[in-house]
Short mmCIF file of C-alpha atoms and ligand atoms in Angstrom, two decimals:
data_model
loop_
_atom_site.label_atom_id
_atom_site.label_comp_id
_atom_site.label_asym_id
_atom_site.label_seq_id
_atom_site.Cartn_x
_atom_site.Cartn_y
_atom_site.Cartn_z
CA UNK E 1365 -11.95 -14.61 31.74
CA UNK E 1366 -10.31 -14.01 28.48
CA UNK E 1367 -8.32 -10.73 28.41
CA UNK E 1368 -9.68 -7.77 26.22
CA UNK E 1369 -6.66 -8.42 23.86
CA UNK E 1370 -7.42 -12.29 23.55
CA UNK E 1371 -10.69 -11.34 22.67
CA UNK E 1372 -9.58 -8.91 19.66
CA UNK E 1373 -7.07 -11.91 18.68
CA UNK E 1374 -10.01 -14.32 18.62
CA UNK E 1375 -12.22 -11.70 16.42
CA UNK E 1376 -14.48 -10.79 19.04
CA UNK E 1377 -13.64 -7.26 19.54
CA UNK E 1378 -12.63 -5.00 16.31
CA UNK E 1379 -9.27 -3.76 15.64
CA UNK E 1380 -6.94 -2.46 13.12
CA UNK E 1381 -4.80 -5.58 12.39
CA UNK E 1382 -1.21 -4.80 11.38
CA UNK E 1383 0.54 -8.22 11.33
CA UNK E 1384 0.45 -11.78 12.75
CA UNK E 1385 1.83 -14.85 12.91
CA UNK E 1386 1.23 -18.26 14.69
CA UNK E 1387 2.54 -16.71 18.06
CA UNK E 1388 1.79 -12.96 17.88
CA UNK E 1389 -0.44 -10.10 16.59
CA UNK E 1390 -0.19 -6.61 16.05
CA UNK E 1391 -2.85 -3.88 16.10
CA UNK E 1392 -3.20 -0.46 16.27
CA UNK E 1393 -3.83 1.19 19.74
CA UNK E 1394 -7.17 2.56 20.04
CA UNK E 1395 -5.76 5.72 21.91
CA UNK E 1396 -2.78 6.40 20.09
CA UNK E 1397 0.01 8.89 21.10
CA UNK E 1398 1.09 9.30 17.92
CA UNK E 1399 0.31 8.30 14.19
CA UNK E 1400 0.64 4.65 13.62
CA UNK E 1401 1.08 3.75 17.67
CA UNK E 1402 0.73 -0.01 17.27
CA UNK E 1403 0.57 -2.87 20.10
CA UNK E 1404 2.51 -5.95 19.93
CA UNK E 1405 0.96 -9.03 21.86
CA UNK E 1406 1.66 -12.79 22.09
CA UNK E 1407 -1.28 -14.96 21.31
CA UNK E 1408 -0.87 -16.61 24.47
CA UNK E 1409 -2.11 -15.09 27.59
CA UNK E 1410 0.68 -13.90 29.84
CA UNK E 1411 0.17 -10.87 32.11
CA UNK E 1412 3.75 -9.57 32.70
CA UNK E 1413 6.20 -9.35 29.86
CA UNK E 1414 9.11 -10.35 31.96
CA UNK E 1415 7.37 -13.57 32.95
CA UNK E 1416 7.81 -14.58 29.29
CA UNK E 1417 10.51 -17.35 28.73
CA UNK E 1418 13.65 -15.95 27.07
CA UNK E 1419 13.09 -18.03 23.65
CA UNK E 1420 9.63 -16.45 23.52
CA UNK E 1421 10.56 -12.93 24.47
CA UNK E 1422 13.44 -13.16 21.87
CA UNK E 1423 10.65 -14.17 19.35
CA UNK E 1424 8.36 -11.63 20.28
CA UNK E 1425 11.10 -8.86 19.95
CA UNK E 1426 11.77 -10.45 16.41
CA UNK E 1427 8.32 -9.79 15.41
CA UNK E 1428 8.19 -6.40 16.83
CA UNK E 1429 11.15 -5.59 14.84
CA UNK E 1430 9.59 -6.61 11.57
CA UNK E 1431 6.28 -4.67 12.59
CA UNK E 1432 8.64 -1.63 13.38
CA UNK E 1433 10.38 -1.55 10.19
CA UNK E 1434 7.15 -1.63 8.26
CA UNK E 1435 5.78 1.23 10.36
CA UNK E 1436 9.07 3.15 9.27
CA UNK E 1437 8.25 2.44 5.76
CA UNK E 1438 4.53 3.43 6.07
CA UNK E 1439 4.64 6.43 8.27
CA UNK E 1440 7.01 9.69 8.18
CA UNK E 1441 9.22 9.12 11.59
CA UNK E 1442 12.89 9.34 12.60
CA UNK E 1443 12.60 5.91 14.51
CA UNK E 1444 10.25 3.63 15.93
CA UNK E 1445 10.09 3.99 19.78
CA UNK E 1446 9.34 1.02 22.27
CA UNK E 1447 7.62 1.14 25.46
CA UNK E 1448 6.42 -1.33 27.92
CA UNK E 1449 3.95 -0.55 30.88
CA UNK E 1450 0.84 -3.02 31.07
CA UNK E 1451 -0.58 -0.97 33.78
CA UNK E 1452 -3.92 -1.01 32.27
CA UNK E 1453 -4.40 -4.25 30.23
CA UNK E 1454 -3.05 -7.67 31.96
CA UNK E 1455 -2.17 -9.09 28.68
CA UNK E 1456 1.60 -8.39 27.81
CA UNK E 1457 2.17 -5.82 24.91
CA UNK E 1458 4.73 -3.85 23.66
CA UNK E 1459 3.91 -0.36 22.35
CA UNK E 1460 5.83 0.59 19.17
CA UNK E 1461 5.39 4.43 18.46
CA UNK E 1462 6.46 6.38 15.30
CA UNK E 1463 8.42 9.27 16.52
CA UNK E 1464 10.52 12.29 15.48
CA UNK E 1465 11.11 13.68 18.81
CA UNK E 1466 10.96 12.49 22.29
CA UNK E 1467 7.54 13.92 23.08
CA UNK E 1468 6.11 11.86 20.54
CA UNK E 1469 6.09 8.96 23.14
CA UNK E 1470 4.73 10.97 26.06
CA UNK E 1471 1.94 8.93 27.53
CA UNK E 1472 0.29 11.38 30.09
CA UNK E 1473 -1.04 14.17 27.72
CA UNK E 1474 -4.09 14.08 25.51
CA UNK E 1475 -4.15 11.21 22.97
CA UNK E 1476 -4.50 11.80 18.95
CA UNK E 1477 -8.42 11.73 17.71
CA UNK E 1478 -8.32 9.89 14.52
CA UNK E 1479 -10.98 8.66 12.62
CA UNK E 1480 -11.84 5.07 12.17
CA UNK E 1481 -11.46 5.62 8.30
CA UNK E 1482 -7.94 7.09 8.82
CA UNK E 1483 -7.17 4.10 11.42
CA UNK E 1484 -8.00 1.57 8.78
CA UNK E 1485 -6.20 3.45 6.20
CA UNK E 1486 -2.83 3.55 8.39
CA UNK E 1487 -3.19 -0.10 9.47
CA UNK E 1488 -3.67 -1.17 6.08
CA UNK E 1489 -0.31 1.02 4.94
CA UNK E 1490 1.81 -0.79 7.72
CA UNK E 1491 0.31 -4.02 6.79
CA UNK E 1492 1.51 -3.70 3.19
CA UNK E 1493 4.94 -2.89 4.35
CA UNK E 1494 5.23 -6.02 6.55
CA UNK E 1495 7.70 -8.31 5.18
P1 AMP D 1597 -0.71 -0.12 29.26
O1 AMP D 1597 -1.28 -1.72 30.07
O2 AMP D 1597 -0.80 0.93 30.33
O3 AMP D 1597 0.11 -0.44 28.09
O4 AMP D 1597 -2.03 0.49 28.36
C1 AMP D 1597 -2.68 -0.25 27.43
C2 AMP D 1597 -3.01 0.12 26.21
O5 AMP D 1597 -3.96 -0.48 25.34
C3 AMP D 1597 -3.32 1.62 25.94
O6 AMP D 1597 -2.58 2.30 25.20
C4 AMP D 1597 -4.70 1.33 25.40
O7 AMP D 1597 -5.05 2.51 24.72
C5 AMP D 1597 -4.69 0.23 24.48
N1 AMP D 1597 -6.05 -0.29 24.47
C6 AMP D 1597 -6.91 -0.85 25.41
N2 AMP D 1597 -7.90 -1.50 24.80
C7 AMP D 1597 -7.64 -1.45 23.32
C8 AMP D 1597 -8.60 -2.07 22.36
N3 AMP D 1597 -9.53 -2.44 22.35
N4 AMP D 1597 -7.93 -2.10 21.09
C9 AMP D 1597 -6.65 -1.22 20.97
N5 AMP D 1597 -5.90 -0.61 21.94
C10 AMP D 1597 -6.37 -1.01 23.23
#
């Protein structure tokens, strides 16, 4: 059965898309720990990120880098932090999180409550900056 993230790529489940190329897809996390929290996934289903072969992992990181630069331009932050866990969704993904302090990347706390309208606005801003 397709993963929830494959269903997002297929357009079966809605998302706030940020960027896409032929191999990878980026969209806002539904339970963000910070404004602009984005997930980068391969379109090909792979559960564990470190099972991805070296060339593809390199391309995924290069795609994530371009998304991160777009986030930096669109969202007030010092840097974009990167995390990989994959404990919840068995489809490899990189969390890209605009941060100004270490605690902005805390996953164990209460998630931000952001309206769908605001999420759409943030996604559009990042999308516009994606080169
Ligand atoms: P983890 O697998 O532990 O890295 O966590 C999975 C992440 O995916 C969490 O941050 C969730 O909020 C996020 N997530 C799960 N379902 C969706 C969805 N339908 N759209 C956007 N983000 C999602």
